[in-house]
Coordinates of C-alpha atoms in Angstrom, one line a residue:
Chain A
M215 CA 26.2 62.4 50.9
P216 CA 24.1 61.3 47.9
V217 CA 20.8 61.1 49.8
P218 CA 18.1 63.4 48.4
R219 CA 17.6 66.3 50.7
E220 CA 14.2 65.0 51.8
W221 CA 15.6 61.7 52.9
A222 CA 18.3 62.9 55.3
L223 CA 18.2 61.5 58.8
E224 CA 20.7 64.0 60.1
D225 CA 21.0 63.6 63.9
K226 CA 17.9 61.6 64.2
V227 CA 18.0 58.9 66.9
A228 CA 17.4 55.5 65.5
V229 CA 16.9 52.4 67.8
V230 CA 17.6 49.2 66.0
A231 CA 16.3 46.2 68.0
G232 CA 17.1 42.6 67.1
N233 CA 20.3 40.7 66.8
G234 CA 23.6 40.8 64.9
L235 CA 22.5 38.3 62.3
G236 CA 21.7 38.6 58.6
W237 CA 21.0 42.0 57.3
S238 CA 21.2 43.9 60.6
P239 CA 24.6 45.4 59.9
A240 CA 23.4 46.6 56.5
L241 CA 20.3 48.2 58.0
V242 CA 22.4 50.0 60.6
E243 CA 24.9 51.1 57.8
A244 CA 22.0 52.6 55.7
L245 CA 20.6 54.6 58.6
S246 CA 24.0 55.9 59.6
E247 CA 24.9 56.7 56.0
A248 CA 21.8 58.9 56.0
G249 CA 23.1 60.7 59.1
A250 CA 21.2 59.0 62.0
Q251 CA 22.7 58.3 65.4
I252 CA 22.4 54.6 66.2
V253 CA 21.3 52.7 69.3
A254 CA 21.8 49.0 68.8
V255 CA 19.8 46.9 71.2
A256 CA 20.3 43.1 71.4
R257 CA 20.8 40.3 73.8
D258 CA 24.5 40.9 74.4
R259 CA 27.5 42.9 73.5
A260 CA 28.6 40.5 70.8
Q261 CA 25.3 40.9 69.0
T262 CA 25.2 44.7 69.3
A263 CA 28.9 44.9 68.1
A264 CA 27.9 42.7 65.1
M265 CA 25.1 45.1 64.3
L266 CA 27.5 48.0 64.3
S267 CA 30.2 46.2 62.3
R268 CA 29.5 48.0 59.0
A269 CA 28.4 51.4 60.3
S270 CA 30.9 54.1 59.3
L271 CA 30.2 56.1 62.4
S272 CA 32.3 57.6 65.1
P273 CA 31.7 55.6 68.3
A274 CA 30.4 58.8 69.9
R275 CA 27.3 58.5 67.6
T276 CA 26.4 55.0 68.6
I277 CA 25.2 53.3 71.8
Q278 CA 25.1 49.6 72.4
L279 CA 22.5 48.3 74.9
S280 CA 22.1 44.7 76.0
A281 CA 18.6 43.7 76.7
D282 CA 16.4 40.6 76.5
L283 CA 13.8 42.0 74.1
T284 CA 11.3 39.4 75.3
R285 CA 11.3 40.8 78.8
P286 CA 9.2 43.9 79.5
S287 CA 11.5 45.2 82.2
D288 CA 14.6 44.9 80.0
V289 CA 12.8 46.7 77.1
R290 CA 11.6 49.5 79.5
R291 CA 15.1 49.9 80.9
A292 CA 16.6 50.2 77.4
V293 CA 14.1 52.7 76.3
R294 CA 14.6 54.8 79.4
K295 CA 18.4 54.8 78.8
V296 CA 17.9 56.0 75.2
V297 CA 15.6 58.8 76.3
A298 CA 18.0 59.7 79.1
A299 CA 20.9 59.9 76.6
F300 CA 19.1 61.7 73.7
G301 CA 15.9 63.1 75.0
R302 CA 13.9 61.4 72.2
I303 CA 13.5 58.5 69.8
D304 CA 12.9 59.3 66.2
I305 CA 13.1 55.9 64.6
L306 CA 12.6 52.3 65.8
V307 CA 13.5 49.3 63.6
N308 CA 12.3 46.0 64.9
N309 CA 14.4 43.3 63.3
P310 CA 14.0 39.9 65.1
Q311 CA 15.2 37.0 63.1
R312 CA 14.5 33.7 64.5
V313 CA 13.9 31.2 61.8
V314 CA 13.2 27.6 62.6
V315 CA 12.3 24.9 60.0
Q316 CA 10.4 22.1 61.7
P317 CA 7.4 20.0 61.0
F318 CA 4.5 21.4 63.0
L319 CA 3.8 18.0 64.6
A320 CA 7.3 18.0 66.0
T321 CA 6.7 21.4 67.6
S322 CA 6.8 21.5 71.4
L323 CA 5.2 24.1 73.6
L324 CA 8.6 25.5 74.3
D325 CA 9.3 25.9 70.5
M326 CA 6.0 27.7 70.2
R327 CA 6.8 30.1 73.0
R328 CA 10.3 30.8 71.8
M329 CA 9.2 31.5 68.3
L330 CA 6.4 33.8 69.4
D331 CA 8.5 35.5 72.1
E332 CA 11.3 36.3 69.8
N333 CA 9.5 37.1 66.6
L334 CA 6.3 38.7 67.9
K335 CA 6.4 39.5 71.6
S336 CA 9.7 41.4 71.3
V337 CA 8.1 43.5 68.5
L338 CA 5.0 44.1 70.6
L339 CA 7.1 45.2 73.6
C340 CA 9.4 47.5 71.6
C341 CA 6.4 49.1 69.8
R342 CA 4.6 49.7 73.1
E343 CA 7.6 51.1 75.0
V344 CA 9.0 53.2 72.2
G345 CA 5.5 54.0 70.9
R346 CA 4.8 55.6 74.3
V347 CA 7.7 58.0 73.7
M348 CA 6.8 58.7 70.1
V349 CA 3.1 59.3 70.7
A350 CA 4.1 61.8 73.5
Q351 CA 6.5 63.4 71.0
G352 CA 3.7 63.6 68.4
K353 CA 6.2 62.1 65.9
G354 CA 8.0 59.0 65.1
R355 CA 8.8 56.2 62.6
I356 CA 8.6 52.5 63.3
I357 CA 9.7 50.0 60.7
N358 CA 9.1 46.3 61.4
I359 CA 11.2 43.9 59.3
T360 CA 9.1 41.0 58.4
S361 CA 8.9 38.4 55.6
I362 CA 6.9 37.2 52.6
L363 CA 6.2 34.3 54.8
G364 CA 3.8 36.6 56.7
E365 CA 1.8 36.8 53.5
R366 CA 2.2 33.4 52.0
G367 CA 2.5 30.0 53.7
I368 CA 5.2 27.4 53.4
A369 CA 5.5 23.9 54.8
N370 CA 7.6 23.2 57.9
E371 CA 7.6 26.9 59.0
A372 CA 4.1 27.2 60.4
L373 CA 5.3 29.0 63.6
Y374 CA 7.4 31.5 61.6
C375 CA 4.5 32.1 59.2
A376 CA 2.1 32.7 62.1
A377 CA 4.5 35.1 63.8
Q378 CA 5.3 37.1 60.6
G379 CA 1.6 37.3 59.7
A380 CA 1.0 38.7 63.1
V381 CA 3.7 41.4 62.6
I382 CA 2.0 42.4 59.3
Q383 CA -1.3 42.8 61.0
L384 CA 0.2 44.6 64.0
T385 CA 1.8 47.0 61.5
R386 CA -1.6 47.8 59.9
A387 CA -3.4 48.2 63.2
L388 CA -0.8 50.4 64.9
G389 CA -0.3 52.3 61.6
L390 CA -4.0 53.3 62.0
E391 CA -4.0 53.7 65.8
W392 CA -1.1 56.0 65.9
A393 CA -1.8 57.8 62.6
P394 CA -3.4 60.8 64.3
S395 CA -0.3 61.0 66.6
G396 CA 2.2 61.5 63.8
V397 CA 3.8 58.1 64.4
R398 CA 4.1 56.1 61.2
V399 CA 4.2 52.3 61.5
N400 CA 5.2 50.4 58.3
A401 CA 7.0 47.2 57.5
I402 CA 9.5 45.8 55.1
G403 CA 8.7 42.2 54.0
C404 CA 11.8 40.4 52.8
G405 CA 11.8 37.7 50.3
W406 CA 14.6 35.1 49.8
F407 CA 17.9 36.7 50.8
T408 CA 21.5 35.6 51.0
M409 CA 24.2 37.2 53.1
E410 CA 26.9 35.9 50.8
Q411 CA 28.1 37.1 47.4
I412 CA 27.0 34.3 45.1
P413 CA 27.8 34.7 41.4
Q414 CA 24.8 34.9 39.1
E415 CA 25.8 31.7 37.3
E416 CA 25.9 29.8 40.5
Q417 CA 22.6 31.2 41.7
E418 CA 20.8 30.1 38.6
K419 CA 21.6 26.5 39.4
S420 CA 19.0 26.8 42.2
L421 CA 15.4 25.9 41.5
L422 CA 14.3 28.6 43.9
V423 CA 16.3 31.3 42.0
R424 CA 14.9 30.2 38.7
Y425 CA 11.4 30.5 40.2
L426 CA 12.0 34.2 41.2
P427 CA 11.0 36.7 38.6
S428 CA 14.1 38.7 39.3
R429 CA 16.3 35.6 39.0
R430 CA 18.5 36.3 42.0
L431 CA 18.4 36.2 45.7
G432 CA 18.2 39.5 47.6
V433 CA 21.2 40.9 49.4
P434 CA 21.2 43.2 52.5
E435 CA 21.8 46.3 50.3
D436 CA 18.4 45.7 48.7
I437 CA 16.6 46.9 51.8
G438 CA 18.8 49.7 53.1
P439 CA 17.6 52.6 50.9
L440 CA 13.9 51.6 51.4
L441 CA 14.5 51.6 55.2
V442 CA 15.9 55.1 55.0
Y443 CA 12.9 56.3 53.0
L444 CA 10.4 54.8 55.4
A445 CA 12.3 56.3 58.3
S446 CA 12.5 59.8 56.8
D447 CA 10.4 62.9 57.2
A448 CA 9.6 62.6 53.5
C449 CA 7.6 59.5 54.2
D450 CA 4.7 61.0 56.1
F451 CA 1.8 59.8 54.0
I452 CA 2.4 56.1 54.2
A453 CA 1.1 54.2 57.2
G454 CA 0.3 50.6 58.1
Q455 CA 1.9 49.3 55.0
T456 CA 4.2 46.3 54.5
V457 CA 6.4 46.8 51.5
F458 CA 7.7 43.6 50.1
V459 CA 11.3 43.4 48.7
D460 CA 11.2 40.0 47.2
G461 CA 12.4 40.1 43.6
G462 CA 8.8 39.5 42.5
A463 CA 8.3 36.2 44.5
L464 CA 4.8 37.3 45.6
V465 CA 3.8 37.9 42.0
H466 CA 4.4 34.3 41.0
L467 CA 1.2 32.3 40.3
Chain B
M88 CA 24.7 52.1 49.7
L89 CA 22.5 55.2 49.3
E90 CA 24.4 56.4 46.2
K91 CA 22.1 54.0 44.3
L92 CA 19.3 56.6 44.7
N93 CA 21.1 58.7 42.2
L94 CA 19.5 58.9 38.7
D95 CA 22.6 60.4 37.0
G96 CA 22.7 59.5 33.3
K97 CA 19.2 58.1 33.3
V98 CA 16.3 59.2 31.1
A99 CA 12.7 59.1 32.3
L100 CA 9.5 59.3 30.3
V101 CA 6.5 60.5 32.2
T102 CA 3.0 60.3 30.6
G103 CA 0.5 62.8 31.8
G104 CA 3.6 64.7 32.9
G105 CA 2.4 68.3 32.4
T106 CA 0.3 68.6 35.5
G107 CA -0.4 67.1 39.0
L108 CA 1.4 64.1 40.2
G109 CA 3.1 63.6 36.8
R110 CA 4.8 66.9 37.1
E111 CA 5.9 66.3 40.6
M112 CA 7.4 63.0 39.7
A113 CA 9.2 64.5 36.7
L114 CA 10.7 67.3 38.8
A115 CA 11.7 65.0 41.6
M116 CA 13.5 62.7 39.1
A117 CA 15.2 65.7 37.5
R118 CA 16.5 66.8 40.9
A119 CA 17.9 63.3 41.4
G120 CA 19.8 63.7 38.1
A121 CA 17.6 62.3 35.3
D122 CA 16.8 63.8 32.0
I123 CA 13.1 64.0 31.4
V124 CA 10.6 63.4 28.6
I125 CA 7.2 64.7 29.4
A126 CA 4.2 63.6 27.4
G127 CA 0.7 64.7 27.5
R128 CA -2.2 66.1 25.5
R129 CA -1.9 69.9 26.3
P130 CA 1.2 71.6 25.1
G131 CA 0.9 74.5 27.6
P132 CA 1.4 72.6 30.9
L133 CA 4.0 70.3 29.2
E134 CA 6.2 73.2 28.3
E135 CA 5.8 74.7 31.7
T136 CA 7.0 71.5 33.3
A137 CA 9.8 71.2 30.8
Q138 CA 11.0 74.7 31.8
K139 CA 10.9 73.7 35.5
V140 CA 13.0 70.6 34.7
R141 CA 15.5 72.8 32.8
E142 CA 15.8 75.0 35.9
T143 CA 17.1 72.0 37.8
G144 CA 19.9 71.8 35.3
M145 CA 18.6 68.7 33.5
R146 CA 17.5 68.3 29.9
A147 CA 13.8 68.2 29.1
L148 CA 11.7 67.3 26.1
A149 CA 8.0 68.1 26.0
L150 CA 6.1 66.0 23.5
S151 CA 2.4 66.4 22.9
A152 CA 0.8 63.0 22.5
D153 CA -2.5 61.2 23.2
V154 CA -1.2 57.9 24.6
T155 CA -4.4 56.0 23.6
D156 CA -3.4 56.6 20.0
L157 CA -1.0 54.0 18.7
S158 CA 0.6 56.1 16.0
Q159 CA 1.2 58.9 18.5
V160 CA 2.7 56.5 21.0
A161 CA 5.1 55.3 18.3
S162 CA 6.2 58.8 17.3
L163 CA 6.5 59.8 21.0
V164 CA 8.8 56.9 21.7
S165 CA 10.9 57.3 18.6
R166 CA 11.4 61.1 19.1
A167 CA 12.2 60.6 22.8
T168 CA 14.7 57.8 22.0
E169 CA 16.3 59.8 19.1
T170 CA 16.8 62.8 21.4
F171 CA 18.3 61.1 24.4
G172 CA 19.5 57.8 22.9
H173 CA 17.5 55.6 25.3
I174 CA 14.8 55.6 27.9
D175 CA 15.5 53.9 31.3
I176 CA 12.4 54.8 33.2
L177 CA 8.8 54.8 32.1
I178 CA 6.1 56.2 34.3
N179 CA 2.6 55.4 33.1
N180 CA 0.8 58.2 34.8
A181 CA -1.7 59.4 32.1
G182 CA -5.2 58.7 33.2
Y183 CA -8.6 59.6 32.1
P184 CA -11.3 61.5 34.0
A185 CA -13.7 58.7 34.4
Q186 CA -16.7 60.8 35.3
Q187 CA -19.1 57.9 34.7
Q188 CA -21.2 57.5 37.8
Y189 CA -24.4 55.8 36.8
A190 CA -26.0 52.4 36.6
I191 CA -24.2 49.7 34.6
W192 CA -27.1 49.4 32.1
D193 CA -26.6 53.0 31.1
V194 CA -22.9 52.6 30.2
S195 CA -22.5 52.7 26.4
D196 CA -20.1 50.5 24.4
E197 CA -18.1 53.6 23.4
E198 CA -17.7 54.7 27.0
W199 CA -16.6 51.3 28.1
H200 CA -13.9 51.1 25.4
A201 CA -12.8 54.7 25.8
G202 CA -12.4 54.2 29.6
I203 CA -10.4 51.0 29.3
E204 CA -8.2 52.5 26.5
A205 CA -7.4 55.6 28.6
N206 CA -6.8 53.9 32.0
L207 CA -5.3 50.6 30.9
S208 CA -4.4 50.3 27.3
S209 CA -2.4 53.5 27.2
A210 CA 0.0 51.9 29.8
F211 CA 0.2 48.8 27.7
Y212 CA 1.0 50.7 24.5
C213 CA 3.8 52.8 26.1
S214 CA 5.3 49.8 27.9
R215 CA 5.2 47.7 24.7
A216 CA 6.9 50.4 22.8
L217 CA 9.8 50.7 25.3
A218 CA 10.1 47.2 26.7
K219 CA 12.4 45.8 24.0
Q220 CA 15.0 48.5 24.3
M221 CA 15.0 48.2 28.1
V222 CA 15.5 44.4 27.8
Q223 CA 18.3 44.9 25.3
R224 CA 20.1 47.3 27.6
G225 CA 19.5 44.9 30.5
R226 CA 17.9 47.5 32.7
G227 CA 14.7 49.4 33.0
R228 CA 12.0 50.6 35.3
I229 CA 8.3 50.7 34.6
I230 CA 6.1 52.5 37.2
N231 CA 2.4 52.4 36.8
I232 CA 0.1 54.8 38.6
S233 CA -3.0 53.1 39.7
S234 CA -5.7 54.0 42.2
G235 CA -7.3 52.7 45.3
A236 CA -10.4 52.2 43.1
G237 CA -8.4 49.5 41.3
I238 CA -7.8 47.4 44.5
R239 CA -11.1 48.1 46.2
S240 CA -13.8 50.0 44.4
L241 CA -16.1 53.0 43.7
R242 CA -19.8 52.8 43.4
D243 CA -21.2 53.0 39.8
N244 CA -17.8 53.5 38.3
Y245 CA -16.7 50.6 36.1
M246 CA -14.1 51.7 33.6
Y247 CA -12.0 53.6 36.1
S248 CA -12.1 50.8 38.7
V249 CA -11.5 48.0 36.2
G250 CA -8.9 49.9 34.2
K251 CA -6.9 50.8 37.4
A252 CA -7.2 47.2 38.6
G253 CA -5.9 46.1 35.2
L254 CA -2.8 48.3 35.8
V255 CA -2.1 46.4 39.0
A256 CA -2.4 43.1 37.2
F257 CA -0.3 44.5 34.3
T258 CA 2.4 45.6 36.7
K259 CA 2.6 42.0 38.0
A260 CA 2.6 40.5 34.4
L261 CA 5.5 42.8 33.5
A262 CA 7.3 41.9 36.7
M263 CA 6.9 38.2 35.9
S264 CA 8.0 38.6 32.3
L265 CA 10.8 41.2 32.3
G266 CA 12.3 40.8 35.8
R267 CA 14.9 38.4 34.7
F268 CA 16.2 40.9 32.1
G269 CA 16.8 43.6 34.7
V270 CA 13.6 45.4 34.0
T271 CA 11.4 45.9 37.2
S272 CA 7.8 47.0 37.3
N273 CA 6.1 48.5 40.3
C274 CA 2.9 50.4 41.0
I275 CA 2.0 53.4 43.0
V276 CA -1.4 53.9 44.4
P277 CA -1.9 57.5 45.5
G278 CA -4.7 57.8 48.0
S279 CA -6.2 61.1 48.9
V280 CA -3.7 63.4 47.2
P281 CA -5.8 66.1 45.6
T282 CA -4.7 67.7 42.3
K283 CA -7.0 69.3 39.8
S284 CA -6.8 66.5 37.3
R285 CA -7.4 63.8 40.0
D286 CA -10.4 65.6 41.4
A287 CA -11.8 65.4 37.9
A288 CA -11.2 61.7 37.7
E289 CA -12.3 60.6 41.2
G290 CA -14.5 63.4 42.3
A291 CA -13.4 65.8 45.1
P292 CA -11.4 64.0 47.7
P293 CA -12.9 63.1 51.0
P294 CA -12.2 65.6 53.7
A295 CA -9.0 65.3 55.7
R296 CA -10.8 63.7 58.6
N297 CA -11.5 60.7 56.4
V298 CA -7.8 60.0 55.9
P299 CA -6.2 58.0 58.8
V300 CA -3.3 60.4 59.2
G301 CA -5.7 63.3 59.5
R302 CA -4.7 65.2 56.4
V303 CA -4.7 64.8 52.6
G304 CA -1.5 64.1 50.8
L305 CA 0.6 66.8 49.1
P306 CA 1.4 66.2 45.4
Q307 CA 5.1 66.6 46.1
E308 CA 5.0 63.7 48.5
I309 CA 5.0 61.3 45.5
G310 CA 8.4 62.7 44.4
P311 CA 10.8 60.7 46.7
L312 CA 8.8 57.5 46.2
A313 CA 9.0 57.9 42.4
V314 CA 12.8 58.5 42.7
F315 CA 13.2 55.4 44.8
L316 CA 11.3 53.2 42.4
A317 CA 13.1 54.7 39.4
S318 CA 16.5 54.2 40.9
D319 CA 18.9 51.2 41.2
A320 CA 18.1 51.2 45.0
S321 CA 14.8 49.5 44.3
D322 CA 16.3 46.8 42.2
Y323 CA 14.9 43.9 44.2
M324 CA 11.3 45.3 44.3
N325 CA 9.3 43.9 41.5
G326 CA 5.6 43.6 41.0
Q327 CA 4.8 45.6 44.1
T328 CA 2.1 48.1 44.7
F329 CA 3.1 51.0 47.0
F330 CA 0.3 52.8 48.7
L331 CA 0.8 56.5 49.3
D332 CA -2.5 56.9 51.0
G333 CA -2.2 58.1 54.6
G334 CA -3.0 54.7 55.9
A335 CA -6.2 54.2 54.1
F336 CA -5.5 50.7 52.9
A337 CA -4.4 49.5 56.3
G338 CA -8.0 49.8 57.4
G339 CA -11.1 50.3 55.5
V340 CA -13.5 47.9 57.3
T341 CA -15.0 50.9 59.1
P342 CA -15.3 54.5 58.3
T343 CA -12.0 56.3 59.2
G344 CA -12.0 57.5 62.7
Y345 CA -14.6 54.9 63.8
I346 CA -13.2 53.6 67.0
R347 CA -14.8 50.8 69.0
E348 CA -15.2 51.8 72.6
A349 CA -12.4 50.4 74.8
P350 CA -13.6 49.2 78.2
S351 CA -12.7 51.7 80.9
L352 CA -9.1 51.1 82.1
G353 CA -10.2 51.7 85.8
G354 CA -7.9 54.6 86.5
A355 CA -6.1 54.2 83.2
K356 CA -3.1 52.5 84.8
E357 CA -0.3 52.0 82.4
Q358 CA 0.2 48.3 81.8
T359 CA 3.6 46.7 82.4

């Protein structure tokens, strides 16, 4: 395995909470390539199976758990099962991905609740329940996957921006609160990503791509190695930080 | 996808590479497979670091240079390029012990210029000298080492704070300008990571209790981060500032360890 010695996640227990969409399979693949055992937690079996679709793991090293991550009792039950199976949790990756593009004036109370439940409440609950285990262990790594839209605004995505901004602040506050307990809470803020292979020539036809300093959209492989670093023992002196992987989008005037 | 962390076939130039964090980054990159050019003012430590690089099995070239001197930067870059053919990774790590700690009206013109030259212009000179070859090869990594003083600040310390802030802005300007040619630029802000040379620059670090994680950083902790930013695995990170600071930048609105009293939980029942 080409991972530098310090980065190895050999036999660590990694809980990935979210859904099967987007870059989830790549995140799982990166963790498993570094040697971690994977617990995929999502709404149903189809989602957890999708999360594991790229992992080159023996099924013995993975667990799939179905849970509604917006329900405290479901999250608790899932965490209890992981602890029963492995005795500990080393890594938690929170990867909710509900994106809704909608003018704010057209937003119903239900839209607000759904957005905040899926993108924020689920993260709060997973952090609290897994955090309980990690603080007791005196060690742990939590990585929240968030967005440049938690740092900058954009029209027609007010709810998403609000939720992601909250995740970035949660990361800072918990990073500090659990720093003395050996639990490192950090985040990865993703820029404009695509899940498809689009030739460079094709990409450059897009105004958005021409705006990006790196002149391309991100692909799931762009976040895997960083995730492994943030999850590793080597990364013990970084806390409360959101690292943006955005091809320079945030640098633009 | 982790094979991208490999630095096989790459050549890195580290300024201020003889000691401290520069040496740690040089060694970590060598262990990841890069050949290393180490530049600095004092030949003794440079040669020591070069020897340690060779012990990892990689090639090393120690070049004595003052990177605030344009002609020395030019000969540094040409000798490095002649020896290895190309430079893929530039780490602008050389800094200057900005011991100035007095009122602004007592700062002389010479001190101002020297401080900005050492902390900021040196990175500009080295980057300028290497940028074209990186662009022509369609790949390159520029990593600037800044300081927390460049984002927030220190009292009565102008050239260090302003120079280091300039490095963050320089990182972004490089990112904007060179990103589309495959050259990325990022910044590392080491927090409380004591080394002899940094103590001279920033004063003795605060005690461990003033770092949120409850300890100071170890110099070798910068190694894996430098390898990541130097590697193809960080290809979509551009213009970012990475804080290796034990959590310091996540807070800072109160002294570390200052905790507002939580109201009594009335039996501390766990909340569901």
